[in-house]
Structures are given as structure tokens and as C-alpha cells.
PDB file of C-alpha atoms in Angstrom:
ATOM      1  CA  UNK A  29      72.775 -13.178 103.906  1.00 49.00           C
ATOM      2  CA  UNK A  30      72.878 -11.603 100.482  1.00 55.00           C
ATOM      3  CA  UNK A  31      72.542  -7.886  99.846  1.00 61.00           C
ATOM      4  CA  UNK A  32      70.068  -8.324  96.995  1.00 60.00           C
ATOM      5  CA  UNK A  33      66.400  -7.759  97.924  1.00 60.00           C
ATOM      6  CA  UNK A  34      64.008 -10.650  97.402  1.00 66.00           C
ATOM      7  CA  UNK A  35      61.241 -10.157  94.884  1.00 71.00           C
ATOM      8  CA  UNK A  36      58.277 -12.481  94.631  1.00 70.00           C
ATOM      9  CA  UNK A  37      55.632 -12.756  91.953  1.00 75.00           C
ATOM     10  CA  UNK A  38      51.983 -13.102  92.925  1.00 74.00           C
ATOM     11  CA  UNK A  39      52.033 -16.801  92.046  1.00 73.00           C
ATOM     12  CA  UNK A  40      55.109 -17.374  94.252  1.00 75.00           C
ATOM     13  CA  UNK A  41      53.418 -15.580  97.150  1.00 69.00           C
ATOM     14  CA  UNK A  42      50.341 -17.806  96.894  1.00 66.00           C
ATOM     15  CA  UNK A  43      52.587 -20.887  97.105  1.00 69.00           C
ATOM     16  CA  UNK A  44      54.458 -19.456 100.081  1.00 66.00           C
ATOM     17  CA  UNK A  45      51.149 -18.552 101.743  1.00 62.00           C
ATOM     18  CA  UNK A  46      50.235 -22.216 102.082  1.00 59.00           C
ATOM     19  CA  UNK A  47      53.552 -22.903 103.802  1.00 61.00           C
ATOM     20  CA  UNK A  48      53.268 -19.809 106.023  1.00 59.00           C
ATOM     21  CA  UNK A  49      50.558 -21.236 108.281  1.00 53.00           C
ATOM     22  CA  UNK A  50      50.668 -19.855 111.816  1.00 51.00           C
ATOM     23  CA  UNK A  51      52.524 -21.960 114.384  1.00 55.00           C
ATOM     24  CA  UNK A  52      50.284 -23.576 116.996  1.00 52.00           C
ATOM     25  CA  UNK A  53      52.168 -22.074 119.972  1.00 55.00           C
ATOM     26  CA  UNK A  54      51.295 -18.465 119.053  1.00 58.00           C
ATOM     27  CA  UNK A  55      48.037 -17.038 120.407  1.00 60.00           C
ATOM     28  CA  UNK A  56      45.194 -16.691 117.915  1.00 75.00           C
ATOM     29  CA  UNK A  57      44.249 -13.089 117.149  1.00 80.00           C
ATOM     30  CA  UNK A  58      40.610 -12.103 117.278  1.00 83.00           C
ATOM     31  CA  UNK A  59      39.020 -10.392 114.264  1.00 81.00           C
ATOM     32  CA  UNK A  60      38.279  -6.679 114.794  1.00 85.00           C
ATOM     33  CA  UNK A  61      34.829  -5.851 113.388  1.00 82.00           C
ATOM     34  CA  UNK A  62      32.267  -3.190 114.253  1.00 83.00           C
ATOM     35  CA  UNK A  63      28.519  -3.697 114.815  1.00 83.00           C
ATOM     36  CA  UNK A  64      27.894  -3.632 111.039  1.00 88.00           C
ATOM     37  CA  UNK A  65      30.466  -6.381 110.376  1.00 86.00           C
ATOM     38  CA  UNK A  66      33.038  -4.000 108.894  1.00 90.00           C
ATOM     39  CA  UNK A  67      36.761  -3.797 109.545  1.00 92.00           C
ATOM     40  CA  UNK A  68      38.537  -0.414 109.681  1.00 95.00           C
ATOM     41  CA  UNK A  69      42.157   0.518 109.036  1.00 94.00           C
ATOM     42  CA  UNK A  70      44.250   3.526 108.101  1.00 95.00           C
ATOM     43  CA  UNK A  71      46.868   3.410 105.344  1.00 95.00           C
ATOM     44  CA  UNK A  72      49.594   5.957 104.641  1.00 95.00           C
ATOM     45  CA  UNK A  73      52.020   6.674 101.785  1.00 94.00           C
ATOM     46  CA  UNK A  74      53.975   9.905 101.181  1.00 92.00           C
ATOM     47  CA  UNK A  75      51.540  12.650 102.286  1.00 93.00           C
ATOM     48  CA  UNK A  76      48.390  10.644 101.553  1.00 95.00           C
ATOM     49  CA  UNK A  77      46.172   9.109 104.225  1.00 95.00           C
ATOM     50  CA  UNK A  78      43.455   6.556 103.427  1.00 96.00           C
ATOM     51  CA  UNK A  79      40.700   5.558 105.863  1.00 96.00           C
ATOM     52  CA  UNK A  80      39.390   2.160 104.765  1.00 95.00           C
ATOM     53  CA  UNK A  81      36.241   0.219 105.735  1.00 95.00           C
ATOM     54  CA  UNK A  82      36.040  -3.378 104.534  1.00 93.00           C
ATOM     55  CA  UNK A  83      33.014  -5.691 104.578  1.00 92.00           C
ATOM     56  CA  UNK A  84      32.006  -8.898 102.777  1.00 93.00           C
ATOM     57  CA  UNK A  85      30.450  -8.172  99.397  1.00 92.00           C
ATOM     58  CA  UNK A  86      30.887  -8.575  95.680  1.00 92.00           C
ATOM     59  CA  UNK A  87      34.068  -6.536  95.103  1.00 90.00           C
ATOM     60  CA  UNK A  88      32.833  -2.924  94.866  1.00 93.00           C
ATOM     61  CA  UNK A  89      35.467  -0.316  95.717  1.00 93.00           C
ATOM     62  CA  UNK A  90      34.390   3.273  96.422  1.00 95.00           C
ATOM     63  CA  UNK A  91      36.958   6.038  96.836  1.00 95.00           C
ATOM     64  CA  UNK A  92      35.663   9.401  98.126  1.00 94.00           C
ATOM     65  CA  UNK A  93      32.161   8.496  96.953  1.00 93.00           C
ATOM     66  CA  UNK A  94      33.273   7.565  93.407  1.00 94.00           C
ATOM     67  CA  UNK A  95      33.817   4.168  91.826  1.00 94.00           C
ATOM     68  CA  UNK A  96      37.485   3.114  91.739  1.00 93.00           C
ATOM     69  CA  UNK A  97      37.635   3.233  87.920  1.00 92.00           C
ATOM     70  CA  UNK A  98      36.392   6.803  87.945  1.00 94.00           C
ATOM     71  CA  UNK A  99      38.751   8.024  90.696  1.00 95.00           C
ATOM     72  CA  UNK A 100      41.882   6.135  89.605  1.00 94.00           C
ATOM     73  CA  UNK A 101      41.817   6.301  85.789  1.00 93.00           C
ATOM     74  CA  UNK A 102      45.225   4.659  85.282  1.00 94.00           C
ATOM     75  CA  UNK A 103      45.119   0.840  85.203  1.00 94.00           C
ATOM     76  CA  UNK A 104      48.431   0.627  87.106  1.00 95.00           C
ATOM     77  CA  UNK A 105      46.900   2.376  90.111  1.00 94.00           C
ATOM     78  CA  UNK A 106      43.838   0.114  90.059  1.00 93.00           C
ATOM     79  CA  UNK A 107      46.135  -2.923  89.870  1.00 94.00           C
ATOM     80  CA  UNK A 108      48.083  -1.602  92.882  1.00 93.00           C
ATOM     81  CA  UNK A 109      44.870  -1.343  94.908  1.00 93.00           C
ATOM     82  CA  UNK A 110      43.707  -4.898  94.147  1.00 92.00           C
ATOM     83  CA  UNK A 111      47.066  -6.561  94.932  1.00 93.00           C
ATOM     84  CA  UNK A 112      46.225  -7.422  98.583  1.00 93.00           C
ATOM     85  CA  UNK A 113      43.064  -9.245  97.473  1.00 92.00           C
ATOM     86  CA  UNK A 114      44.913 -11.183  94.768  1.00 92.00           C
ATOM     87  CA  UNK A 115      47.714 -12.277  97.115  1.00 92.00           C
ATOM     88  CA  UNK A 116      45.237 -13.288  99.828  1.00 90.00           C
ATOM     89  CA  UNK A 117      43.032 -15.056  97.237  1.00 90.00           C
ATOM     90  CA  UNK A 118      40.038 -12.916  98.256  1.00 89.00           C
ATOM     91  CA  UNK A 119      39.380 -11.093  94.964  1.00 90.00           C
ATOM     92  CA  UNK A 120      35.753  -9.870  94.561  1.00 90.00           C
ATOM     93  CA  UNK A 121      34.827 -11.098  98.049  1.00 92.00           C
ATOM     94  CA  UNK A 122      34.933  -7.752  99.901  1.00 93.00           C
ATOM     95  CA  UNK A 123      33.400  -4.322  99.380  1.00 94.00           C
ATOM     96  CA  UNK A 124      35.691  -1.405 100.175  1.00 94.00           C
ATOM     97  CA  UNK A 125      34.594   2.090 101.149  1.00 95.00           C
ATOM     98  CA  UNK A 126      37.370   4.595 101.721  1.00 94.00           C
ATOM     99  CA  UNK A 127      38.200   8.259 101.991  1.00 96.00           C
ATOM    100  CA  UNK A 128      41.596   9.457 100.801  1.00 96.00           C
ATOM    101  CA  UNK A 129      43.172  12.877 101.451  1.00 96.00           C
ATOM    102  CA  UNK A 130      46.554  14.453 100.696  1.00 93.00           C
ATOM    103  CA  UNK A 131      49.311  13.757  98.206  1.00 91.00           C
ATOM    104  CA  UNK A 132      48.875  12.826  94.574  1.00 93.00           C
ATOM    105  CA  UNK A 133      47.130   9.915  92.902  1.00 94.00           C
ATOM    106  CA  UNK A 134      50.140   7.587  93.158  1.00 93.00           C
ATOM    107  CA  UNK A 135      50.563   8.244  96.873  1.00 94.00           C
ATOM    108  CA  UNK A 136      46.833   7.853  97.434  1.00 95.00           C
ATOM    109  CA  UNK A 137      46.817   4.484  95.653  1.00 95.00           C
ATOM    110  CA  UNK A 138      49.742   3.326  97.817  1.00 94.00           C
ATOM    111  CA  UNK A 139      47.958   4.521 100.956  1.00 95.00           C
ATOM    112  CA  UNK A 140      44.817   2.691  99.878  1.00 95.00           C
ATOM    113  CA  UNK A 141      46.765  -0.543  99.303  1.00 95.00           C
ATOM    114  CA  UNK A 142      48.295  -0.220 102.767  1.00 95.00           C
ATOM    115  CA  UNK A 143      44.895   0.462 104.318  1.00 95.00           C
ATOM    116  CA  UNK A 144      43.203  -2.451 102.535  1.00 94.00           C
ATOM    117  CA  UNK A 145      45.975  -4.803 103.678  1.00 94.00           C
ATOM    118  CA  UNK A 146      45.626  -3.691 107.285  1.00 94.00           C
ATOM    119  CA  UNK A 147      41.831  -3.919 107.147  1.00 94.00           C
ATOM    120  CA  UNK A 148      42.088  -7.453 105.711  1.00 93.00           C
ATOM    121  CA  UNK A 149      44.285  -8.514 108.628  1.00 93.00           C
ATOM    122  CA  UNK A 150      41.800  -6.947 111.061  1.00 93.00           C
ATOM    123  CA  UNK A 151      38.938  -8.815 109.409  1.00 92.00           C
ATOM    124  CA  UNK A 152      40.773 -12.117 108.938  1.00 90.00           C
ATOM    125  CA  UNK A 153      43.936 -12.360 111.128  1.00 90.00           C
ATOM    126  CA  UNK A 154      45.029 -15.605 109.413  1.00 91.00           C
ATOM    127  CA  UNK A 155      45.959 -13.538 106.326  1.00 90.00           C
ATOM    128  CA  UNK A 156      48.637 -11.573 108.186  1.00 91.00           C
ATOM    129  CA  UNK A 157      51.640 -13.831 107.313  1.00 91.00           C
ATOM    130  CA  UNK A 158      50.769 -13.777 103.599  1.00 91.00           C
ATOM    131  CA  UNK A 159      50.327 -10.010 103.425  1.00 92.00           C
ATOM    132  CA  UNK A 160      53.399  -9.369 105.579  1.00 92.00           C
ATOM    133  CA  UNK A 161      55.537 -11.573 103.335  1.00 92.00           C
ATOM    134  CA  UNK A 162      54.289  -9.652 100.291  1.00 91.00           C
ATOM    135  CA  UNK A 163      55.350  -6.403 102.016  1.00 92.00           C
ATOM    136  CA  UNK A 164      51.876  -4.842 102.037  1.00 93.00           C
ATOM    137  CA  UNK A 165      51.729  -4.247 105.805  1.00 93.00           C
ATOM    138  CA  UNK A 166      54.894  -2.139 105.887  1.00 93.00           C
ATOM    139  CA  UNK A 167      54.359   1.596 105.552  1.00 91.00           C
ATOM    140  CA  UNK A 168      56.490   2.930 102.697  1.00 89.00           C
ATOM    141  CA  UNK A 169      58.300   5.741 104.511  1.00 90.00           C
ATOM    142  CA  UNK A 170      59.896   7.335 101.447  1.00 91.00           C
ATOM    143  CA  UNK A 171      58.956  11.003 101.188  1.00 91.00           C
ATOM    144  CA  UNK A 172      60.133  13.899  99.024  1.00 91.00           C
ATOM    145  CA  UNK A 173      63.458  15.326 100.167  1.00 93.00           C
ATOM    146  CA  UNK A 174      63.327  18.970 101.238  1.00 95.00           C
ATOM    147  CA  UNK A 175      65.001  21.754  99.282  1.00 95.00           C
ATOM    148  CA  UNK A 176      68.217  23.053 100.845  1.00 95.00           C
ATOM    149  CA  UNK A 177      69.405  26.658 100.811  1.00 95.00           C
ATOM    150  CA  UNK A 178      72.148  27.396  98.282  1.00 92.00           C
ATOM    151  CA  UNK A 179      70.756  24.706  95.978  1.00 94.00           C
ATOM    152  CA  UNK A 180      68.395  24.828  93.015  1.00 94.00           C
ATOM    153  CA  UNK A 181      66.428  21.789  94.300  1.00 95.00           C
ATOM    154  CA  UNK A 182      67.076  19.208  97.017  1.00 95.00           C
ATOM    155  CA  UNK A 183      70.474  18.215  95.559  1.00 95.00           C
ATOM    156  CA  UNK A 184      70.818  20.048  92.246  1.00 95.00           C
ATOM    157  CA  UNK A 185      73.373  22.857  92.345  1.00 93.00           C
ATOM    158  CA  UNK A 186      73.105  26.082  90.423  1.00 92.00           C
ATOM    159  CA  UNK A 187      74.925  26.085  87.090  1.00 91.00           C
ATOM    160  CA  UNK A 188      78.613  26.913  87.469  1.00 90.00           C
ATOM    161  CA  UNK A 189      80.162  29.563  85.218  1.00 90.00           C
ATOM    162  CA  UNK A 190      83.827  30.574  85.333  1.00 87.00           C
ATOM    163  CA  UNK A 191      83.228  33.964  83.710  1.00 80.00           C
TER     164      UNK A 191
END
């Protein structure tokens, strides 16, 4: 095994998705949907928590009652949110309603991506291998390191002076 992490582009992941069909000996997972035909999941990143409801639709995404373009003004954050749909080849096929609390905008976008990925697997379990291979189902556990006593920040020392 090599120590270098593997990186895949979206096009590579689509090709791998075809080859990552579920083996026949594994039990089939049932879709988890409520009475309204929605799937629910929770996503987390840093201190942000996103509660996500997913249902078939025309691609509308609402975050805390606002349209996604209004809530996440930066295009990079909007791109991050739509990645699970692009990898699963389900772009503009689902409406997303979510509430996000805690953290900053970057953490909230990461939490939303995690929540959308989990909700997609609850709605359509056959997408799990594709999303897992892309790394969207893994919670990013990196958090801010705490400040230590005797230090200016988490690791930064105070300036040294001989005199």
C-alpha cells in the first residue's frame, strides 16, 4: 500500500460507480422514507449540524427558509453542496429542505453535503457505494484545536526576548 491518498475527479467517480455495483450475496437495504415520501438525515462538520429532508423534485434547495444562492453567496460553497448529486448523477432530481445551526458558513456547507449524502443513501440505498467511494459519507472530524495555557494560541508561543 502506498502512503499517498487517492484523489478522484467527478468523472472518474462516475466511471467507478458503474463498476461498484453491489454484490448479489449482500442483503438489499430498504429505502427509508416518511409518509410524505421524504428521506431524512443529519450531517455534521466542525461545530455545524444540518438536518436535511430530501424528496423528488426539480432541484430546489432551501437552507433555513432561504434559497441556497441567498444563504451561501460563495460559489465554492454551493458547488460543495451539489457534489453528492453530481457524483450520483441525480442533479436537479431532488428538492432539499434543511436547517443548519452552529459553526461558520464553510462548516455549515460541509455539514449540508454530509447530510445530503446520507439522505440520498436513505432514499436510494443503491447509491451508497458511489457516495462512500467519493468520501461523502464519512464525517470530517477535524475541529479547531484548543488554546493551551502558556501559549499565545493553540501552538504559537509568546515572542521570546533575551533582554
